[in-house]
Coordinates of C-alpha atoms in Angstrom, one line a residue:
M1 CA 81.0 75.0 33.3
N2 CA 80.1 73.8 29.9
D3 CA 82.7 71.1 30.1
R4 CA 80.4 69.1 32.2
Y5 CA 77.9 68.8 29.4
D6 CA 80.4 67.6 26.9
A7 CA 78.6 64.7 25.2
G8 CA 81.7 62.6 24.6
Y9 CA 84.8 64.1 26.4
G10 CA 86.0 65.3 29.8
A11 CA 86.6 68.9 30.9
D12 CA 90.1 69.0 29.4
G13 CA 89.1 67.3 26.2
G14 CA 90.8 64.2 27.4
A15 CA 89.4 60.8 28.4
P16 CA 86.0 60.2 26.9
Y17 CA 82.8 58.8 28.3
E18 CA 81.8 55.4 27.2
L19 CA 78.2 54.2 26.8
V20 CA 77.7 51.1 28.8
G21 CA 73.9 50.5 28.9
Y22 CA 70.6 51.8 30.0
D23 CA 68.9 52.0 33.4
E24 CA 65.4 50.6 34.2
Y25 CA 63.9 53.9 33.0
G26 CA 65.5 53.7 29.6
R27 CA 68.2 56.4 30.2
P28 CA 71.7 55.8 28.9
V29 CA 74.5 55.0 31.3
Y30 CA 78.1 56.1 30.7
R31 CA 81.5 55.5 32.2
Q32 CA 85.0 57.3 32.1
A33 CA 87.3 55.3 30.0
T34 CA 90.9 56.0 31.2
D35 CA 92.4 58.7 33.5
Q36 CA 91.9 59.2 37.2
Q37 CA 91.1 62.9 36.9
N38 CA 88.0 62.1 35.1
H39 CA 86.8 60.3 38.3
Q40 CA 86.4 63.8 39.8
Y41 CA 83.8 64.7 37.2
D42 CA 80.8 66.6 38.1
G43 CA 77.5 65.3 39.3
Y44 CA 76.2 64.4 35.9
Q45 CA 79.1 62.1 35.4
Q46 CA 78.6 60.6 38.8
Q47 CA 75.1 60.0 38.0
G48 CA 76.1 58.4 34.7
Y49 CA 74.7 61.1 32.4
G50 CA 77.9 61.9 30.4
Y51 CA 77.1 61.7 26.7
D52 CA 79.5 60.2 24.2
P53 CA 77.4 58.6 21.5
Y54 CA 80.5 56.8 20.1
G55 CA 82.5 56.4 23.3
T56 CA 85.8 57.5 21.7
G57 CA 87.0 59.8 24.4
G58 CA 89.4 61.5 22.0
H59 CA 90.9 58.2 20.9
Q60 CA 90.2 56.1 17.9
Q61 CA 86.9 54.3 18.1
P62 CA 87.3 50.7 18.9
S63 CA 86.1 48.2 16.4
Y64 CA 82.5 47.1 16.9
D65 CA 82.2 43.6 18.4
P66 CA 78.5 42.7 18.5
Y67 CA 79.2 39.3 20.1
G68 CA 81.2 40.7 23.1
T69 CA 84.4 38.8 22.3
G70 CA 86.6 41.8 23.4
T71 CA 88.7 41.6 20.2
G72 CA 88.1 45.2 19.1
T73 CA 91.3 47.3 18.3
G74 CA 92.2 50.9 17.6
T75 CA 95.2 53.0 16.7
G76 CA 95.6 54.4 20.2
A77 CA 96.7 52.7 23.4
P78 CA 95.2 49.3 24.1
Q79 CA 92.0 49.4 25.9
Q80 CA 91.8 48.1 29.4
S81 CA 88.3 46.8 29.0
Q82 CA 86.4 45.0 26.4
A83 CA 83.1 46.1 24.8
P84 CA 80.0 45.3 26.7
S85 CA 79.0 41.7 26.2
Y86 CA 75.4 40.8 25.9
D87 CA 76.4 37.4 27.2
S88 CA 77.5 38.9 30.5
Y89 CA 74.0 40.1 31.5
D90 CA 73.1 38.9 35.0
P91 CA 69.5 39.8 36.0
Y92 CA 70.5 39.7 39.7
G93 CA 73.2 42.5 39.4
T94 CA 76.3 40.3 38.8
R95 CA 78.3 39.8 35.6
Q96 CA 79.9 36.7 34.4
D97 CA 83.3 37.6 33.1
G98 CA 83.8 34.5 31.0
Q99 CA 86.5 33.2 33.4
G100 CA 84.1 32.0 36.1
G101 CA 84.7 35.1 38.3
Q102 CA 82.0 37.4 39.6
G103 CA 82.1 41.0 38.4
A104 CA 81.2 44.2 40.2
P105 CA 77.7 44.7 41.6
Y106 CA 75.2 46.2 39.2
D107 CA 74.8 50.0 39.7
P108 CA 72.3 51.3 37.2
Y109 CA 72.9 55.0 38.2
G110 CA 76.8 54.9 38.0
Q111 CA 77.2 56.0 41.7
T112 CA 80.0 53.6 42.5
A113 CA 82.4 55.0 45.2
H114 CA 85.8 56.1 44.1
T115 CA 89.1 55.6 46.0
G116 CA 92.7 56.8 45.6
Q117 CA 93.8 53.6 44.0
Q118 CA 94.3 53.2 40.4
P119 CA 90.9 53.3 38.9
R120 CA 89.4 50.1 37.8
V121 CA 87.3 50.0 34.8
T122 CA 83.7 49.5 35.8
E123 CA 81.5 47.9 33.2
Q124 CA 77.7 48.1 33.3
T125 CA 75.6 46.2 30.9
A126 CA 72.1 46.8 29.6
H127 CA 69.3 44.5 30.6
I128 CA 69.3 42.5 27.3
P129 CA 68.3 38.8 27.5
Q130 CA 70.6 36.6 25.5
Q131 CA 70.9 32.9 24.7
P132 CA 73.9 31.0 26.2
G133 CA 77.2 31.2 24.2
P134 CA 79.2 28.5 22.5
A135 CA 80.0 25.2 24.2
D136 CA 83.0 24.7 26.5
D137 CA 85.0 23.0 23.9
E138 CA 84.9 26.1 21.7
Q139 CA 87.6 28.6 22.6
G140 CA 87.3 32.3 22.0
P141 CA 90.1 35.0 21.9
D142 CA 89.7 35.7 25.6
G143 CA 89.2 32.1 26.9
P144 CA 86.6 29.3 26.7
A145 CA 83.0 30.3 25.9
P146 CA 80.2 29.5 28.3
E147 CA 78.7 26.0 28.3
Y148 CA 75.5 25.4 26.4
R149 CA 73.1 22.6 27.5
T150 CA 70.3 21.0 25.4
E151 CA 67.7 21.5 28.0
Q152 CA 68.2 25.3 27.8
F153 CA 66.5 25.2 24.4
A154 CA 62.9 24.4 25.3
F155 CA 61.9 24.5 21.6
V156 CA 64.1 21.6 20.7
E157 CA 62.3 18.3 21.0
E158 CA 63.2 14.9 19.7
P159 CA 60.5 13.4 17.4
D160 CA 58.4 11.0 19.5
G161 CA 56.1 8.4 17.9
D162 CA 53.7 8.7 20.8
S163 CA 53.4 12.5 20.7
E164 CA 50.0 14.0 20.5
D165 CA 50.5 15.4 17.0
V166 CA 51.5 12.0 15.6
I167 CA 48.6 10.3 17.4
D168 CA 46.2 12.9 16.1
W169 CA 47.6 12.4 12.6
M170 CA 47.3 8.7 12.9
K171 CA 43.7 9.0 14.1
F172 CA 42.9 11.4 11.3
T173 CA 44.4 9.0 8.7
E174 CA 42.6 6.1 10.3
N175 CA 39.2 7.9 10.3
R176 CA 39.6 9.0 6.7
T177 CA 40.3 5.5 5.7
E178 CA 37.3 4.2 7.5
R179 CA 35.2 6.9 6.0
R180 CA 36.4 5.9 2.5
E181 CA 35.6 2.3 3.2
E182 CA 32.2 3.2 4.6
A183 CA 31.5 5.3 1.5
K184 CA 32.4 2.3 -0.7
R185 CA 30.2 0.0 1.3
R186 CA 27.3 2.4 1.0
A187 CA 27.9 2.7 -2.7
R188 CA 27.8 -1.0 -3.1
S189 CA 24.6 -1.2 -1.0
R190 CA 23.0 1.3 -3.2
I191 CA 24.0 -0.5 -6.4
V192 CA 22.6 -3.8 -5.0
A193 CA 19.4 -2.0 -4.0
L194 CA 19.0 -0.5 -7.5
V195 CA 19.6 -3.8 -9.1
V196 CA 17.0 -5.5 -6.9
V197 CA 14.4 -2.7 -7.6
F198 CA 15.1 -2.9 -11.3
A199 CA 14.6 -6.7 -11.2
L200 CA 11.3 -6.3 -9.4
V201 CA 10.1 -3.7 -11.8
V202 CA 11.0 -5.9 -14.8
A203 CA 9.3 -8.9 -13.1
G204 CA 6.3 -6.8 -12.4
G205 CA 6.0 -5.6 -15.9
V206 CA 6.4 -9.0 -17.4
G207 CA 3.8 -10.3 -14.9
Y208 CA 1.4 -7.6 -15.9
L209 CA 1.9 -8.3 -19.6
W210 CA 1.3 -11.9 -18.9
Y211 CA -1.8 -11.2 -16.9
A212 CA -3.1 -8.8 -19.6
G213 CA -2.3 -11.4 -22.3
K214 CA 0.1 -9.0 -24.1
L215 CA 3.1 -11.2 -24.1
P216 CA 4.0 -12.4 -27.6
G217 CA 3.0 -16.0 -28.2
L218 CA 0.7 -16.1 -25.1
S219 CA -2.2 -14.0 -26.4
D220 CA -5.3 -14.6 -28.5
S221 CA -6.9 -12.0 -30.8
G222 CA -9.5 -9.9 -29.2
S223 CA -13.1 -9.7 -30.4
G224 CA -12.7 -6.8 -32.8
T225 CA -11.4 -4.4 -30.1
G226 CA -7.9 -4.1 -31.6
T227 CA -6.3 -5.5 -28.4
T228 CA -4.9 -8.9 -27.5
T229 CA -6.4 -10.9 -24.6
A230 CA -5.6 -14.1 -22.8
A231 CA -8.4 -16.5 -21.9
G232 CA -9.1 -16.5 -18.3
A233 CA -6.5 -13.7 -17.6
Q234 CA -8.8 -10.7 -17.7
K235 CA -10.7 -9.0 -14.9
R236 CA -14.3 -8.1 -15.6
D237 CA -17.1 -6.4 -13.6
V238 CA -20.5 -7.5 -14.7
I239 CA -24.0 -6.6 -13.6
V240 CA -27.4 -7.6 -15.2
V241 CA -30.1 -4.9 -15.9
H242 CA -33.7 -5.8 -16.4
L243 CA -36.0 -3.3 -18.1
H244 CA -39.6 -3.8 -16.9
D245 CA -42.3 -2.2 -19.0
T246 CA -44.8 -1.2 -16.4
T247 CA -47.3 0.0 -19.0
N248 CA -47.4 -2.7 -21.7
G249 CA -45.8 -5.5 -19.9
G250 CA -42.8 -7.6 -20.8
T251 CA -39.1 -7.3 -20.0
A252 CA -35.7 -6.8 -21.7
T253 CA -32.4 -8.0 -20.3
A254 CA -28.8 -6.9 -20.8
L255 CA -25.4 -7.5 -19.2
L256 CA -23.2 -4.4 -18.6
V257 CA -19.6 -5.5 -18.7
D258 CA -16.5 -3.5 -17.7
N259 CA -13.3 -5.2 -18.7
T260 CA -10.7 -3.4 -16.5
T261 CA -7.8 -5.3 -18.1
T262 CA -8.5 -4.2 -21.7
E263 CA -10.4 -1.1 -20.6
Q264 CA -13.3 -2.0 -22.8
G265 CA -17.0 -1.7 -22.0
T266 CA -19.7 -3.8 -23.6
T267 CA -23.5 -4.1 -23.3
V268 CA -24.4 -7.7 -24.1
L269 CA -28.1 -8.0 -25.1
L270 CA -29.8 -11.3 -24.0
P271 CA -32.8 -12.5 -26.0
N272 CA -35.9 -13.5 -23.9
S273 CA -35.8 -16.9 -25.7
L274 CA -32.4 -17.8 -24.1
A275 CA -32.8 -21.2 -22.4
L276 CA -32.0 -21.4 -18.7
T277 CA -32.1 -24.0 -16.1
A278 CA -34.5 -23.2 -13.3
D279 CA -34.0 -23.7 -9.6
D280 CA -35.9 -27.0 -9.8
G281 CA -33.7 -28.3 -12.6
T282 CA -36.2 -27.8 -15.3
T283 CA -35.5 -25.7 -18.5
T284 CA -37.1 -22.4 -18.8
T285 CA -36.7 -19.1 -20.8
L286 CA -35.0 -15.9 -19.7
A287 CA -38.3 -14.0 -19.9
K288 CA -40.1 -16.6 -17.8
S289 CA -37.2 -16.8 -15.3
V290 CA -37.4 -13.0 -14.7
E291 CA -41.1 -13.2 -14.0
D292 CA -41.2 -16.4 -12.0
D293 CA -37.7 -16.8 -10.4
G294 CA -37.0 -13.1 -9.9
S295 CA -33.6 -11.4 -9.9
E296 CA -31.8 -13.8 -7.7
G297 CA -32.8 -17.0 -9.5
T298 CA -32.3 -15.4 -12.9
R299 CA -28.7 -14.2 -12.0
T300 CA -27.8 -17.7 -10.8
A301 CA -29.2 -19.3 -14.0
L302 CA -27.3 -16.8 -16.2
D303 CA -24.1 -17.6 -14.4
T304 CA -24.6 -21.3 -15.0
V305 CA -25.4 -20.9 -18.7
L306 CA -22.8 -18.3 -19.6
G307 CA -20.0 -19.2 -17.1
T308 CA -19.9 -15.6 -15.8
D309 CA -19.8 -14.1 -12.3
I310 CA -22.6 -11.5 -12.2
E311 CA -22.1 -9.2 -9.2
G312 CA -25.5 -7.7 -8.9
T313 CA -28.9 -7.0 -10.5
W314 CA -30.2 -3.5 -11.5
R315 CA -34.0 -3.6 -12.0
L316 CA -34.8 -0.6 -14.1
D317 CA -38.5 0.0 -14.4
T318 CA -39.6 2.3 -17.3
P319 CA -40.5 5.3 -14.9
F320 CA -37.0 5.2 -13.5
L321 CA -35.5 5.1 -17.0
L322 CA -37.6 8.2 -17.9
T323 CA -36.2 10.0 -14.8
L324 CA -32.6 8.9 -15.5
V325 CA -32.7 10.3 -19.0
D326 CA -34.1 13.6 -17.8
L327 CA -31.4 13.8 -15.1
V328 CA -28.5 13.4 -17.5
G329 CA -30.0 16.0 -19.8
N330 CA -31.6 14.0 -22.7
I331 CA -29.7 11.6 -25.0
E332 CA -28.8 11.3 -28.6
V333 CA -29.6 8.1 -30.6
D334 CA -29.5 7.0 -34.2
T335 CA -33.1 5.8 -34.4
D336 CA -34.2 3.1 -36.9
T337 CA -37.9 3.8 -36.9
D338 CA -40.6 6.3 -36.1
V339 CA -42.3 5.8 -32.7
P340 CA -45.8 7.2 -32.2
D341 CA -46.7 9.1 -29.0
P342 CA -48.9 6.8 -26.9
D343 CA -50.7 9.9 -25.5
A344 CA -51.2 11.7 -28.8
K345 CA -54.3 11.5 -31.0
K346 CA -54.2 9.5 -34.3
G347 CA -52.5 11.4 -37.1
E348 CA -50.3 13.5 -34.9
A349 CA -46.5 13.7 -35.3
P350 CA -44.6 10.7 -33.9
L351 CA -42.8 11.1 -30.6
V352 CA -39.6 9.7 -32.0
R353 CA -38.5 10.3 -35.6
K354 CA -36.3 8.0 -37.6
G355 CA -32.8 9.5 -38.2
K356 CA -29.3 10.0 -37.0
G357 CA -28.5 12.0 -33.9
Q358 CA -32.0 12.3 -32.7
T359 CA -32.4 14.0 -29.3
L360 CA -34.6 12.0 -27.0
S361 CA -36.2 13.1 -23.8
G362 CA -37.0 10.8 -21.0
K363 CA -40.5 10.0 -22.4
A364 CA -39.2 9.5 -25.9
A365 CA -36.3 7.3 -24.7
V366 CA -38.8 5.0 -22.9
A367 CA -41.0 4.8 -26.0
Y368 CA -38.1 4.0 -28.2
A369 CA -36.6 1.4 -25.8
T370 CA -39.8 -0.6 -25.5
H371 CA -41.1 -0.2 -29.1
R372 CA -41.7 -3.4 -31.0
G373 CA -43.3 -3.0 -34.4
P374 CA -45.9 -5.4 -35.9
G375 CA -44.2 -8.6 -37.0
E376 CA -40.9 -7.7 -35.5
D377 CA -38.8 -10.1 -33.6
Q378 CA -38.1 -9.4 -29.9
N379 CA -34.5 -8.9 -30.8
A380 CA -35.4 -5.6 -32.7
Q381 CA -36.8 -4.1 -29.5
L382 CA -33.8 -5.5 -27.5
E383 CA -31.4 -3.6 -29.8
R384 CA -33.3 -0.4 -29.3
F385 CA -33.0 -0.8 -25.6
G386 CA -29.2 -1.2 -26.0
Q387 CA -29.1 2.1 -28.0
V388 CA -30.8 3.9 -25.1
L389 CA -28.4 2.4 -22.6
H390 CA -25.4 3.5 -24.7
G391 CA -26.8 7.1 -25.0
V392 CA -27.4 7.2 -21.2
L393 CA -23.8 6.1 -20.5
R394 CA -22.4 8.8 -22.8
K395 CA -24.3 11.5 -21.0
M396 CA -23.6 10.1 -17.5
T397 CA -21.0 11.8 -15.4
S398 CA -17.6 10.0 -15.1
D399 CA -17.2 11.1 -11.5
P400 CA -18.1 8.2 -9.1
D401 CA -19.5 10.4 -6.4
A402 CA -21.6 12.5 -8.7
A403 CA -22.9 9.3 -10.5
T404 CA -23.8 7.9 -7.1
V405 CA -25.8 11.0 -6.3
T406 CA -27.6 10.6 -9.7
V407 CA -28.5 7.0 -8.8
Q408 CA -29.8 8.1 -5.4
T409 CA -31.9 10.8 -7.0
L410 CA -33.8 8.2 -8.9
G411 CA -35.3 7.1 -5.7
Q412 CA -35.4 3.4 -6.7
I413 CA -34.6 0.5 -4.4
I414 CA -31.4 -1.2 -5.4
E415 CA -31.5 -5.0 -4.8
P416 CA -28.7 -6.4 -2.6
P417 CA -25.8 -7.1 -2.8
L418 CA -25.6 -4.1 -5.2
T419 CA -25.6 -0.7 -3.5
D420 CA -26.1 2.9 -4.6
K421 CA -22.4 3.5 -4.4
D422 CA -21.5 0.3 -6.3
L423 CA -23.9 1.1 -9.1
G424 CA -22.8 4.8 -9.3
S425 CA -19.1 3.9 -9.5
F426 CA -19.8 1.2 -12.0
L427 CA -21.8 3.5 -14.3
A428 CA -19.2 6.2 -14.0
R429 CA -16.5 3.8 -15.3
L430 CA -18.6 2.7 -18.2
S431 CA -19.5 6.3 -18.9
D432 CA -15.8 7.0 -19.2
R433 CA -15.4 4.1 -21.7
A434 CA -18.4 5.3 -23.7
K435 CA -17.1 8.9 -24.0
G436 CA -13.7 7.6 -25.2
G437 CA -15.2 5.3 -27.8
D438 CA -14.4 2.1 -25.9
H439 CA -18.0 0.9 -25.4
K440 CA -20.1 -1.2 -27.7
S441 CA -23.2 -3.3 -27.8
A442 CA -23.3 -7.0 -28.7
L443 CA -26.4 -9.3 -29.3
L444 CA -26.0 -12.8 -27.9
P445 CA -26.9 -15.3 -30.8
V446 CA -29.5 -17.9 -29.7
Q447 CA -30.9 -20.8 -31.7
D448 CA -34.6 -21.5 -32.1
D449 CA -34.6 -23.8 -29.2
G450 CA -33.0 -21.2 -26.9
T451 CA -29.5 -22.8 -26.8
L452 CA -26.4 -20.9 -27.7
T453 CA -24.8 -21.2 -31.2
A454 CA -21.1 -21.9 -31.8
Q455 CA -20.8 -18.2 -32.8
A456 CA -22.2 -17.1 -29.5
S457 CA -19.8 -19.3 -27.6
D458 CA -16.7 -17.9 -29.3
S459 CA -17.5 -14.2 -30.1
V460 CA -19.5 -13.2 -27.0
V461 CA -19.4 -15.8 -24.2
K462 CA -15.7 -16.4 -24.4
D463 CA -14.2 -13.1 -25.7
V464 CA -16.5 -10.6 -24.1
L465 CA -17.7 -12.4 -20.9
G466 CA -14.7 -14.7 -20.5
G467 CA -17.0 -17.6 -19.8
T468 CA -17.9 -21.0 -21.2
A469 CA -21.3 -21.7 -22.8
K470 CA -23.3 -24.4 -20.9
S471 CA -26.7 -24.4 -22.5
P472 CA -29.2 -27.0 -21.2
D473 CA -28.8 -30.4 -22.9
P474 CA -31.6 -30.8 -25.5
D475 CA -31.6 -34.5 -24.9
A476 CA -32.0 -34.2 -21.1
A477 CA -35.7 -33.3 -21.4
V478 CA -38.1 -32.6 -24.2
S479 CA -39.0 -28.9 -24.2
V480 CA -42.6 -28.1 -24.6
S481 CA -44.0 -24.6 -25.2
V482 CA -47.6 -24.0 -24.1
R483 CA -49.9 -21.3 -25.4
N484 CA -53.2 -20.7 -23.5
A485 CA -56.2 -20.4 -25.8
T486 CA -58.8 -21.7 -23.3
G487 CA -60.0 -18.3 -22.2
V488 CA -59.2 -19.3 -18.6
E489 CA -56.1 -17.6 -17.1
N490 CA -54.9 -20.3 -14.7
R491 CA -55.0 -23.2 -17.2
T492 CA -51.4 -22.4 -18.2
E493 CA -50.1 -22.9 -14.7
K494 CA -52.0 -26.2 -14.3
A495 CA -50.5 -27.4 -17.6
R496 CA -47.0 -26.4 -16.4
V497 CA -47.2 -28.5 -13.3
V498 CA -48.5 -31.5 -15.2
L499 CA -45.7 -31.4 -17.8
L500 CA -42.9 -30.8 -15.2
N501 CA -44.2 -33.8 -13.3
G502 CA -44.1 -35.8 -16.5
G503 CA -40.4 -35.1 -17.0
F504 CA -40.8 -32.4 -19.7
T505 CA -39.4 -28.9 -19.8
F506 CA -42.1 -26.3 -19.8
R507 CA -41.8 -23.1 -21.7
E508 CA -44.5 -20.5 -21.7
A509 CA -45.6 -19.1 -25.1
G510 CA -48.1 -16.6 -23.8
T511 CA -51.9 -16.3 -24.2
A512 CA -53.8 -16.3 -27.4
A513 CA -55.9 -13.3 -28.3
A514 CA -58.9 -15.5 -29.1
S515 CA -59.9 -18.9 -27.6
E516 CA -60.0 -22.0 -29.7
A517 CA -62.3 -25.0 -29.4
T518 CA -59.8 -27.8 -29.7
S519 CA -56.3 -28.3 -28.5
K520 CA -53.3 -29.1 -30.7
V521 CA -49.9 -30.8 -30.1
V522 CA -47.4 -30.0 -32.9
Y523 CA -44.0 -31.4 -33.7
A524 CA -41.6 -30.3 -36.4
D525 CA -39.1 -33.2 -36.6
A526 CA -40.2 -36.7 -37.3
A527 CA -38.0 -37.9 -34.5
D528 CA -40.2 -35.9 -32.0
K529 CA -43.5 -37.5 -33.1
E530 CA -43.2 -40.0 -30.3
N531 CA -42.4 -37.2 -27.8
A532 CA -45.5 -35.2 -29.1
T533 CA -47.7 -38.3 -28.5
E534 CA -46.4 -38.6 -25.0
V535 CA -47.1 -34.9 -24.3
A536 CA -50.7 -35.3 -25.5
K537 CA -51.2 -38.3 -23.2
T538 CA -49.7 -36.5 -20.2
L539 CA -52.0 -33.5 -20.7
G540 CA -55.1 -35.8 -21.2
L541 CA -55.6 -34.8 -24.8
P542 CA -56.8 -37.2 -27.5
A543 CA -54.2 -38.9 -29.8
D544 CA -55.6 -37.2 -32.9
S545 CA -54.6 -33.8 -31.5
V546 CA -51.0 -34.6 -32.5
T547 CA -50.0 -33.2 -35.8
K548 CA -46.8 -32.2 -37.7
G549 CA -46.2 -28.5 -38.3
E550 CA -44.2 -25.4 -37.1
V551 CA -43.2 -25.2 -33.5
S552 CA -42.0 -22.3 -31.4
A553 CA -38.3 -21.3 -31.6
N554 CA -37.3 -22.7 -28.2
A555 CA -39.2 -25.9 -28.0
R556 CA -39.3 -29.3 -29.7
V557 CA -43.1 -29.7 -29.1
S558 CA -45.7 -26.9 -29.2
V559 CA -49.0 -27.1 -27.4
V560 CA -52.1 -24.9 -27.9
L561 CA -54.6 -25.4 -25.2
G562 CA -58.2 -25.2 -26.3
Q563 CA -61.5 -25.2 -24.6
D564 CA -61.5 -29.0 -24.6
Y565 CA -58.6 -29.1 -22.2
E566 CA -59.6 -30.3 -18.8
P567 CA -56.9 -30.1 -16.1
G568 CA -56.5 -33.3 -14.1
S569 CA -58.4 -35.5 -16.6

């Protein structure tokens, strides 16, 4: 019974079983190799379960032929069948024998019927897919090999210039080239843009230097400011400020100048004797113009004489100056004289003491700005006013909005076209200059007749104001100063009308403290003797009233009206 379970041989130890493949369940399939008696094997053999791992069947093991050529040999009798060929697999149960014939049907369980004829070797092959064999023209030991055709190899393709891979590569190459060219174009555009911007910056810088007068060979020396300027190439903001002494009478005038090109600030002090041309074409003084022609007429006359462009007028009465100093928190001034307290009794300490760095309150600042000692020229008082303005600017805020609030707090009415905001912003800029040491005061030099000197034309009018001096022509009309000593107030006005109608230029010399009995007509230069005689005749005065002597600083002929003067005579 155990013979049936022999793994490699029959019951008598004879013909072996030979492994031929595996069924669809993965079980090995065997076949009897030689004699007929082995066909009567038990059920396991019929079912194909005989086991012979090497398929020797008691004979010498055939040589291994992995390619199914059937050329294996051994020492025993020649084998009637060849080793299973992987090329002979037929998925539909047939086997190609290499000669074009059809083999036995595929029986995965080895249940093929047996007959009494000589047993024919039955070969079963495993379900192993294989590629086709060699081409027809190649001959093997058992005959020609199966034919191979190119179309059986799906992975073999001839290179095609229009294939998608080639097209994609060409597109990629083309896109990369275009991107490189585009990058080069953008780089060139950036370079061109940078060159243009650099050229504009250079041109702008040169233009600014030219405008500021800082180009070598195109600038003139500044007026002691340490900077170079070009005539007519600087921007200046100018306003005129008139200080009105509401207690003692009289005025003081100054120009506040902000040179935004050189970043310098200047207070130009204008003497009251400065000769101006009135609206009616006659010659008058600055002091008289402020009283008679008001702010508008005086600003126009100053523009004509100085060649400036004054943007507005700031009328600063002494009560507003007092409030302004108190608002900024007192000022410090290097005073040049003691100033008594007008409200104090005689012998008490002065309100302002002489000395450096004196702290002045609002009241003290007003007293110092309006003080004019006995025998002093008006210019001395004018310079004190300039010191007070400088001290106010140093204590003023540099913030335009805060400075505007300070101006509005004063409660004064600003004359058009100047506004609170304009004045506040202007004072804030000058304050910044004064705090940085870029602000100074300059007195405009004026001759005795009120005209400008050559020094005034060069050092102040041209350099500081950027204008051209145009003083009234002394030969255009004879200037006559009139001092009223009649004791009657309106006699001065009547004399003014008569002189203007006679072609003379009227200049007021004030009112005498005491009246005089007779009138006088005085000339200083012998060339003006005839003019003095003509003035006496125009006023209805006798010829013996004409004498030679000293005249006022801004007139060629001086007249003192006495009680003998009768208007209209």
